[in-house]
XYZ file of C-alpha atoms in Angstrom:
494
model
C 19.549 48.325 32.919
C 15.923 48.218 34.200
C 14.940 49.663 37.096
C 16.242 52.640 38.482
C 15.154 55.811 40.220
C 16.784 59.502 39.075
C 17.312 61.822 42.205
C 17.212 65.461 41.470
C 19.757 67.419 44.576
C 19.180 70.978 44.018
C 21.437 72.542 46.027
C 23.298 76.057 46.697
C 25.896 76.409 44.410
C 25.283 73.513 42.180
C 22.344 71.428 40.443
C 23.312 67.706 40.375
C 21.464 64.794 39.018
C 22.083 60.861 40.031
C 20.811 57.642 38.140
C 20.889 54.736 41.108
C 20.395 51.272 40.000
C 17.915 48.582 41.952
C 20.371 48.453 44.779
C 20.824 52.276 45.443
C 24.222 52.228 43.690
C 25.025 55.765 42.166
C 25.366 54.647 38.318
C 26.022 58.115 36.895
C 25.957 61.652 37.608
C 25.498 64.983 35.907
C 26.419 68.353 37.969
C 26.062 72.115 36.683
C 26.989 75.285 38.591
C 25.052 78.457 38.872
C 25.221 81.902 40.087
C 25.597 83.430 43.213
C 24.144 87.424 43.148
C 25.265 89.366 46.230
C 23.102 92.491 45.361
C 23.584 93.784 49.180
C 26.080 93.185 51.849
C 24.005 90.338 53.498
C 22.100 89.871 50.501
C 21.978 86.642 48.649
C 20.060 85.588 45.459
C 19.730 83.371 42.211
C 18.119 83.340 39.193
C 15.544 80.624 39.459
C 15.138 80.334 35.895
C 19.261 79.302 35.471
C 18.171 76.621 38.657
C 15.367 75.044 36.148
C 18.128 74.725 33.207
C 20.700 73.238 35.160
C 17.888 70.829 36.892
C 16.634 69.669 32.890
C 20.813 69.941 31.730
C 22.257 67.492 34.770
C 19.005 65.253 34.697
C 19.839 64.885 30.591
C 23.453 64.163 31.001
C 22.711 61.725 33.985
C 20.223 59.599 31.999
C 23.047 59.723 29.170
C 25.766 58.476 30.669
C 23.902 55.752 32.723
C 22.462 55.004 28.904
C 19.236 54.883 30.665
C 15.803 56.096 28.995
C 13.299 58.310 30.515
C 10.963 55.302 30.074
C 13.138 53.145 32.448
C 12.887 55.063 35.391
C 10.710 54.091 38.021
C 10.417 57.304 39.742
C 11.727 60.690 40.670
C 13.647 61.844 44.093
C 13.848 65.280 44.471
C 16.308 66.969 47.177
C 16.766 70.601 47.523
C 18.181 73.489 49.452
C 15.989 74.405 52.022
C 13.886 78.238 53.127
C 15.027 79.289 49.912
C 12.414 81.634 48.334
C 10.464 81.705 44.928
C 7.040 83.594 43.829
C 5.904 82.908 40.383
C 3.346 83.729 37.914
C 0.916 80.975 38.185
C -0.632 81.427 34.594
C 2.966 82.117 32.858
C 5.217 79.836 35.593
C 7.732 83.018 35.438
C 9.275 84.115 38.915
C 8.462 87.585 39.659
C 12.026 88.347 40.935
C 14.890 86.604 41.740
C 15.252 83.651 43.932
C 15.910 84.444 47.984
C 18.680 82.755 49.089
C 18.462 80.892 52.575
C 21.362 82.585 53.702
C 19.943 86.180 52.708
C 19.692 88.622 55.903
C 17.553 91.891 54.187
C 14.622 90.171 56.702
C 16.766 91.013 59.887
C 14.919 94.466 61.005
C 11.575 93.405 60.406
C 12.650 89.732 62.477
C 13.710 91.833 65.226
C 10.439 94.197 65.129
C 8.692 90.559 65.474
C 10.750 89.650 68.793
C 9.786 93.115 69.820
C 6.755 92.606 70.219
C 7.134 89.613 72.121
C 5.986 86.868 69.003
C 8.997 85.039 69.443
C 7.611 82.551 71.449
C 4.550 81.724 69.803
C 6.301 81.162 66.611
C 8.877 78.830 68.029
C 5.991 76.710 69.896
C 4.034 76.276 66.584
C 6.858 76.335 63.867
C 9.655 74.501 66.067
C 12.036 77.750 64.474
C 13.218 81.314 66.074
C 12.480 84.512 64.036
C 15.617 84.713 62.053
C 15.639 85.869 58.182
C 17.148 82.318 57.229
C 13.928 81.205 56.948
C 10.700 81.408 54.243
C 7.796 83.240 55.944
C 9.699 86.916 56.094
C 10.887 86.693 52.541
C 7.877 85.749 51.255
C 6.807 89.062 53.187
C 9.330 91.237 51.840
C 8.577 89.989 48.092
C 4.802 91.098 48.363
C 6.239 94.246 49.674
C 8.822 95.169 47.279
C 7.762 93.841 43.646
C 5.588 96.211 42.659
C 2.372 94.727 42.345
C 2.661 91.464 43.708
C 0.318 91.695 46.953
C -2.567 92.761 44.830
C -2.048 89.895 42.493
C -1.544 87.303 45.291
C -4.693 88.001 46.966
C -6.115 87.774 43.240
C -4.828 84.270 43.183
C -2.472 85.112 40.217
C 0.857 84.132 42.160
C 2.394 80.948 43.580
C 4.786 80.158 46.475
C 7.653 77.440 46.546
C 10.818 76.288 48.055
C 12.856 75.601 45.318
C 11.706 71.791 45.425
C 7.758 72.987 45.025
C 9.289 75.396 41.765
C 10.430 72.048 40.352
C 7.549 70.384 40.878
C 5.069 73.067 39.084
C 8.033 73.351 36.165
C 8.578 69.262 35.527
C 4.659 68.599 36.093
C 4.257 71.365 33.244
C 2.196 73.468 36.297
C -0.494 70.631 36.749
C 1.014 70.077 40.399
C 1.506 72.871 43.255
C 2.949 70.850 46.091
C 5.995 70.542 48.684
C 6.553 67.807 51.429
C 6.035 68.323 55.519
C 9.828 69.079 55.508
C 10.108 72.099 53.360
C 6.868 72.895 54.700
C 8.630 73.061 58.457
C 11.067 75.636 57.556
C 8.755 78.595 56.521
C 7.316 79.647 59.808
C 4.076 79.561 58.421
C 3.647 75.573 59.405
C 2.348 74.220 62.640
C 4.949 71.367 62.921
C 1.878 69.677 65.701
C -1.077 69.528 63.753
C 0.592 69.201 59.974
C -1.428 72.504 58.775
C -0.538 75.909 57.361
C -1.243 78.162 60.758
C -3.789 80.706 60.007
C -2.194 83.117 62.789
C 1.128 82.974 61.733
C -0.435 84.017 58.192
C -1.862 86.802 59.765
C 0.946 87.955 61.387
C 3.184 87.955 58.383
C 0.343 89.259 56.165
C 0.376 86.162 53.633
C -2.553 85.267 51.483
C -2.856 81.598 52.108
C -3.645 81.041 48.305
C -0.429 81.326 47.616
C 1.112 78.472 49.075
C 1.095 75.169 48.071
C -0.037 71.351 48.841
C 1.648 69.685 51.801
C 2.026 65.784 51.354
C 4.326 62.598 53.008
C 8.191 62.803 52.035
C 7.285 59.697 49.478
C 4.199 60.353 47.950
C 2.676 61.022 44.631
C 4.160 64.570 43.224
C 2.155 63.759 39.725
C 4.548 63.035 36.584
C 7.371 65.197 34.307
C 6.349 66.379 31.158
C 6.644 63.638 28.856
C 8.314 66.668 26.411
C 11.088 67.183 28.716
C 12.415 64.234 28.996
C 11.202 61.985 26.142
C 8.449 60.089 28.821
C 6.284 60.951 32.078
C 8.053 60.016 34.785
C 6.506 59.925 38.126
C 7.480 61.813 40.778
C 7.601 59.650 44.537
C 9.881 61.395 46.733
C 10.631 64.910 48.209
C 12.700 66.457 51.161
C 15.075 68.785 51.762
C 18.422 68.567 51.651
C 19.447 67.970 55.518
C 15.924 65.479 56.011
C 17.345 63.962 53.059
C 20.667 63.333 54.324
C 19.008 62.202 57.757
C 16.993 59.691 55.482
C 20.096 58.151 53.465
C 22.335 58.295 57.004
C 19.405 55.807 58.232
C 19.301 57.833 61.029
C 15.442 56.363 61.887
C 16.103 55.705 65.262
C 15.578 58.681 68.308
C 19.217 59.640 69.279
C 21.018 58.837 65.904
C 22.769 62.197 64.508
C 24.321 62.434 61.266
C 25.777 65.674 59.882
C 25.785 67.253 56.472
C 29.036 69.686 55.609
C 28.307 71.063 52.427
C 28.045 75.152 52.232
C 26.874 75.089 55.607
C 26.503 72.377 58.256
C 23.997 71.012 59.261
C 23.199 68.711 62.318
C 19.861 66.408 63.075
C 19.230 64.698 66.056
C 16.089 62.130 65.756
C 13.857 62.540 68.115
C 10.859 60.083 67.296
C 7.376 60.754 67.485
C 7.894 64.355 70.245
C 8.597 67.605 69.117
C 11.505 68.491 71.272
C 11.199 72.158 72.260
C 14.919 73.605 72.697
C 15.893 75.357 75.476
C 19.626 76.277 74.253
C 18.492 77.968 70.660
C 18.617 74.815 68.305
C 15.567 74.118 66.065
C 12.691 71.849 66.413
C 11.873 70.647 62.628
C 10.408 67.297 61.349
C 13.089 65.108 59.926
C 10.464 63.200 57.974
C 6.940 62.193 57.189
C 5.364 58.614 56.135
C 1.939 57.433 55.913
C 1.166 60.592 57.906
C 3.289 59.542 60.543
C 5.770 62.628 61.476
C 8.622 61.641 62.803
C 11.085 65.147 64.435
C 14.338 65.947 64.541
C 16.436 68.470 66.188
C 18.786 70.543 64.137
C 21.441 72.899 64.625
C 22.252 74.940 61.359
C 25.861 76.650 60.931
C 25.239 78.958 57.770
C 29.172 79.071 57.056
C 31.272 75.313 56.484
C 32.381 74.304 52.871
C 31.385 78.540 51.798
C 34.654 79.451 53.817
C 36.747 76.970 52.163
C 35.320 78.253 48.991
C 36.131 81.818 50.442
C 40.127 80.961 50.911
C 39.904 79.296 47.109
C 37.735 82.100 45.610
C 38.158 85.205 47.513
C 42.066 84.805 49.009
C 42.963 82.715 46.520
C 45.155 80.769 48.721
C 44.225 77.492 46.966
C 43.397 76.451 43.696
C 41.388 73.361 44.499
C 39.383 73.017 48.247
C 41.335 69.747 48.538
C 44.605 71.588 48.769
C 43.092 72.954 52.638
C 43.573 69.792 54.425
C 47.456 69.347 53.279
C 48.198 73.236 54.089
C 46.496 72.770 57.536
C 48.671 69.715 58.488
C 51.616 72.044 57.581
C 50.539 74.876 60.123
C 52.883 75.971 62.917
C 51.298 74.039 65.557
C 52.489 76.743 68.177
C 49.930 79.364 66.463
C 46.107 78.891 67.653
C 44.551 81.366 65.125
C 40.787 81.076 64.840
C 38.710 81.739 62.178
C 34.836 83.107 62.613
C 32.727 82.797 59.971
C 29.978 84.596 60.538
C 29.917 86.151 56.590
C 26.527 85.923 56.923
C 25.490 86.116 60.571
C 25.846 83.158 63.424
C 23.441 80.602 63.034
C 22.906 78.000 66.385
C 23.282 78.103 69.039
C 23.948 82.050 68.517
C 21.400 83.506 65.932
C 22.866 86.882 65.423
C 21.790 87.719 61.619
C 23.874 90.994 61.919
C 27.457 89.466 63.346
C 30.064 89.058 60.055
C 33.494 87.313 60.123
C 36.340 87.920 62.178
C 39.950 86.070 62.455
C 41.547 86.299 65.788
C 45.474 85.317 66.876
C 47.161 86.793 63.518
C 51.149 87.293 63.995
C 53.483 88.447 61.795
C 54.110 84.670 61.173
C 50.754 83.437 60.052
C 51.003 81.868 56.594
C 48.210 80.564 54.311
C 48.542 77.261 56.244
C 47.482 78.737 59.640
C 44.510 80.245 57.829
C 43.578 76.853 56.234
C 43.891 75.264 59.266
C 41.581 77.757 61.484
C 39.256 77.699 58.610
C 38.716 74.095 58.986
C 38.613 73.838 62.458
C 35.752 76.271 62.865
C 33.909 74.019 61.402
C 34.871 70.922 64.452
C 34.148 74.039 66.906
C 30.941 74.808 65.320
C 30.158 71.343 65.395
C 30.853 70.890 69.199
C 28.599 74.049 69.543
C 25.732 72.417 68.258
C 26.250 68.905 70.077
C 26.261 70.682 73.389
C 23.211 72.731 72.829
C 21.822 68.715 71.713
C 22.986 67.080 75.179
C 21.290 70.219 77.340
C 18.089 70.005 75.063
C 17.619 66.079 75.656
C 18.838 66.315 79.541
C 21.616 63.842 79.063
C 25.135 63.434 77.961
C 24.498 60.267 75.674
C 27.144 58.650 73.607
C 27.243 59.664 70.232
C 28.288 58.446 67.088
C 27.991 60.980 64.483
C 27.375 60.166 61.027
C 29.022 62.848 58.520
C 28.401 63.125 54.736
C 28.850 66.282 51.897
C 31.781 67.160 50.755
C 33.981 68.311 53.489
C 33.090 64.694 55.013
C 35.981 63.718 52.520
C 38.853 65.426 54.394
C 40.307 63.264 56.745
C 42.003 65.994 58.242
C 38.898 67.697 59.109
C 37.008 64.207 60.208
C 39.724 63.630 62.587
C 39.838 67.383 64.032
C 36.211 66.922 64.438
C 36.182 63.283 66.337
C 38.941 64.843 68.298
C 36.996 68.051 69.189
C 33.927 66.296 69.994
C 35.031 63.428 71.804
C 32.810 60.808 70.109
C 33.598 58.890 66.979
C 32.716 59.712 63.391
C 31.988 57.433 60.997
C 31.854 58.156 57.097
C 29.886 56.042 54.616
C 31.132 54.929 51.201
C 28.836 56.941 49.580
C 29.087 60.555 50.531
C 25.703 61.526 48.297
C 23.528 60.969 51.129
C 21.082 63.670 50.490
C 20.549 62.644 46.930
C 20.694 58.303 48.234
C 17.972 59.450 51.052
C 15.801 61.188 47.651
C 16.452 58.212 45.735
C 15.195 56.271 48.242
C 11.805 58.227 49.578
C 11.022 57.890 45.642
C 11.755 54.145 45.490
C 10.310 53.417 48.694
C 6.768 54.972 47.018
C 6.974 52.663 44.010
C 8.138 49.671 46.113
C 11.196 49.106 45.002
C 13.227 49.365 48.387
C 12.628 48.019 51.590
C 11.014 49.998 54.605
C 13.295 52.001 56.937
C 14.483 49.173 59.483
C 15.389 47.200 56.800
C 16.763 49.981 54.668
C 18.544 50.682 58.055
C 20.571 47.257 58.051
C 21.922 47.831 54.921
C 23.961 50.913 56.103
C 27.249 50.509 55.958
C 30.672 52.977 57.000
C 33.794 53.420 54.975
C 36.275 54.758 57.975
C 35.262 55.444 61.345
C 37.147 58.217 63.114
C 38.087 57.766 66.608
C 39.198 60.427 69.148
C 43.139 60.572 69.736
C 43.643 64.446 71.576
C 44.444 65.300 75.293
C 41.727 65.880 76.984
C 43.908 69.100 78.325
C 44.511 70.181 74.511
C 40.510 69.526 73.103
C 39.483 71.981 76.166
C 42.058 74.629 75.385
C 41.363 74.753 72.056
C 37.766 74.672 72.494
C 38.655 77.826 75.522
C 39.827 79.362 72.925
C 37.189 79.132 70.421
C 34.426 80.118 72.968
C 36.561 83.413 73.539
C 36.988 84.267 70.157
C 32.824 83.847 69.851
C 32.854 86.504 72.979
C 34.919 88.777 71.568
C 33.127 88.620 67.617
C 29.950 88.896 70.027
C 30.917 91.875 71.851
C-alpha cells in the first residue's frame, strides 16, 4: 500500500489512531482507553503522560494492522479534544500536574468574579466565547496559582502551554516544535478570533506570561516531523484541529449555513458562517471552524457538555446496561404514556444556558418507571438539547432557514436516537457511511498539505450519506414534548 496519511483523534475517554488509504478509506484502526480522575465534585482531570502512551500504543497497532511502515506515510492528522489544559516542563517535556479536563468547573468563582466586573463583554467581542470554566485561559490561571512554583518559572521561560494537540506536537517532534492551529487557539480566551493574534489584554487580565504559549499556524500546515525513534521514520506532520472543526472539515460543511453535529461525550453543533464572525445574541459561541492559506473561515457552535457521558452514566454508574447499544432497544420498549425527562447537567449547562454550577436532575418518576423510561429520557435529552441549540442558531442568523443537519460520533449510530432527533427538530438528518468524521476531516487537513487530496469544493462533491432521517411526529406531539422539556430546564434552573 503506498500512500496513506495516519490521523491521530485524541479524544476524552479514548486515544484512537486511523491509517486511510489514497482515497480517505479508513484501512485500520487502533483505540486505547484512559482514565478519568474526578478529584472534586465538578472536577475533572487526566494524566497527560497515560494520553502520550496511548497516542504512541494506537498509532503502533494502526500502522500494524494496515501492514503499513512509518516510511509510507505521507503525513500526520492530528484531532483532539478541545480547552483541555496542559503546562509542562519545557527542558524535561514533563507536565507539572495533571491534565484539566474541558469539562472541569474549579474555574467557576473566579469566571463569575470576571462577569462581575463587567469583562464579559470584551472577552466575548475579541474571543467569540463567554467566561465559563470550559474553556483554557482560567485553567491556565489556576495552574500558575496552585502548583507551587509554577508562575515564577513561567515568567522565567521554563514552562510551556498546550491543548492536548500542541502536547503532542512538542512530544512526537521530540520538543523541536511548540505549536497549535487557529482552532485550538480560539477556544482559550486568550485569542483575538479578528486579527489571528494572542490578545495582549486578555493576557493581562488573566495574568498569563505570553512566553508560555505556543505558535499559531493554518489547520494544514507544517507541524515539523515525529521522531524518527518513535516510530521507526520522521513523519511529517500537515494537519491539526480540534475535534468539532475537525468533524466540520470531514462533514464538508465549507459552505455558510451547512451544520453538522458531533455526539460523542458531549455534542457539539457548528454552523458555517463564512468569512464574518457572527456575534451571538442568544448565548452560542462565535469560534473559527477553520483556517487555510490564512484565510479564516467561522463557525457558530453550540456545545452541550453531557450526550454519549450520560449513556455511559446508565452503563457505568446505574448499571442498567451492559453495552451503550442496549439504550436504543430499552427506549423503544418505554411506556409511551410516561414523559420522564432526563437533565444532564453533571457538569453544569452548557448553550444556550451556561450555568457551570447547575448538576443533573430527572423529572416525571412514578412508581412505574423502569430502566426503559430512563433510557429513553436519557436519549432524548440529547434531541432536546439539540433543538436548544438550533433555535439559539435561527435567532443568531435572523432567519428560520431549512436545515439539513449532518450528524457523526458515536451516538450518530442509533437510529433510535437519529429519528427522535429529525423528529424533534423538524429538519432531516442525514448520516454518512463513515461515522469517523473528526479523524477523516484530520486525515484530510494533513493530506490536503502534502497534496494528496483535492481542495474543499471538490473534497465537498465527494461527500456522500448512508441514511437520511426524515421527520414523521405530530406537530401537536414534537411541541408537547419539547413544552415539556423547556419546563423541566425551568424547574432544574430555579
Amino acid at each position: 500500500m503506498a500512500d496513506v496519511i495516519l490521523a491521530i483523534d485524541q479524544g476524552t475517554t479514548s486515544s484512537r489512531a486511523i491509517v486511510f488509504d489514497a482515497k480517505l478509506k479508513p484501512v485500520a484502526i487502533g483505540q486505547q482507553e484512559f482514565r478519568q480522575f474526578y478529584p472534586k465534585s465538578g472536577w475533572v482531570e487526566h494524566d497527560a503522560e497515560e494520553i502520550w502512551s496511548s497516542v504512541i500504543a494506537t498509532c503502533k497497532s494502526a500502522l500494524r494492522k494496515s501492514k503499513v511502515e512509518a516510511a509510507a506515510v505521507r503525513a500526520i492528522g492530528i484531532t483532539n479534544q478541545r480547552e483541555t489544559v496542559v503546562i509542562w516542563n519545557r527542558r524535561t517535556g514533563k507536565p507539572i500536574h495533571k491534565a484539566i479536563v474541558w469539562q472541569d468547573r474549579r474555574t467557576s468563582d473566579f469566571c463569575a468574579t470576571l462577569k462581575s466586573k463587567g469583562l464579559e463583554p470584551l472577552f466575548s467581542q475579541k474571543t467569540g466565547l463567554l467566561l465559563d470554566p470550559y474553556f483554557s485561559g482560567t485553567k491556565i490561571r489556576w495552574l500558575l496559582d496552585n502548583v507551587k512554583g509554577a508562575r515564577a518559572r513561567a515568567e522565567a521561560g521554563e514552562l510551556a502551554f498546550g491543548t492536548i494537540d500542541c502536547f503532542l506536537i512538542w512530544r512526537l517532534t521530540g520538543g523541536r516544535v511548540h505549536a497549535t492551529d487557529a482552532t485550538n487557539a480560539s477556544r482559550t480566551l486568550l485569542y483575538n478570533i479578528h486579527t489571528g493574534d494572542w490578545d495582549a489584554e486578555l493576557l493581562r487580565l488573566l495574568d498569563i506570561p505570553k512566553n508560555l504559549l505556543p505558535e499559531v499556524k493554518d489547520c494544514a500546515a507544517d507541524f515539523g516531523a515525529t521522531d524518527p525513534a518513535l516510530f521507526g521514520a520522521a513523519v511529517p506532520i500537515r494537519g491539526v484541529a480540534g475535534d468539532q472543526q475537525a468533524a466540520t472539515i470531514g462533514q464538508a460543511c465549507f459552505e455558510p449555513g451547512m451544520m453538522k453535529a458531533t455526539y460523542g461525550t458531549g455534542c457539539f453543533a457548528l454552523l458555517n458562517t463564512g468569512g464574518t464572525a457572527v456575534l451571538s445574541r442568544n448565548r452560542l459561541l462565535t469560534t473559527i471552524a477553520y483556517q487555510l492559506d490564512g484565510k479564516r473561515t467561522y463557525a457558530l457552535e453550540g456545545a452541550i457538555f453531557i450526550a454519549g457521558a450520560a449513556v455511559q452514566w446508565l452503563r457505568d454508574g446505574l448499571k442498567l446496561v451492559k453495552t451503550a447499544g442496549e439504550t436504543g432497544k430499552l427506549a423503544r420498549q418505554a411506556d409511551p404514556n410516561q414523559q420522564v425527562y432526563l437533565v444532564p447537567a453533571f457538569v453544569g449547562l452548557g448553550a444556550p444556558y451556561w450555568n457551570a454550577e447547575a448538576r443533573g436532575a430527572i423529572f416525571g418518576l412514578t412508581r412505574a418507571t423502569t430502566a426503559r423510561e430512563l433510557a429513553r429520557a436519557t436519549l432524548e435529552s440529547v434531541c432536546y438539547q439539540t433543538r436548544d441549540l438550533l433555535e439559539a442558531m435561527r435567532k443568531d442568523i435572523g432567519h428560520a432557514q431549512s436545515t439539513i443537519l449532518r450528524v457523526d460520533g458515536g451516538m450518530s449510530a442509533s437510529d433510535w436516537t437519529m429519528q427522535q432527533l429529525a423528529d424533534m427538530l423538524d429538519a432531516p438528518v442525514d448520516r454518512p457511511p463513515i461515522l469517523e468524521t473528526t479523524a477523516l476531516g484530520a486525515a484530510y487537513l494533513a493530506g490536503l498539505k502534502v497534496g494528496m487530496f483535492p481542495e474543499p469544493a471538490r473534497f465537498a462533491k465527494s461527500w456522500k450519506k448512508q441514511k437520511r432521517f426524515t421527520p414523521k411526529m405530530k406537530p401537536a406531539e414534537r411541541d408537547a414534548k419539547y413544552a415539556g422539556w423547556q419546563d423541566a430546564i425551568r424547574k432544574l434552573l430555579a
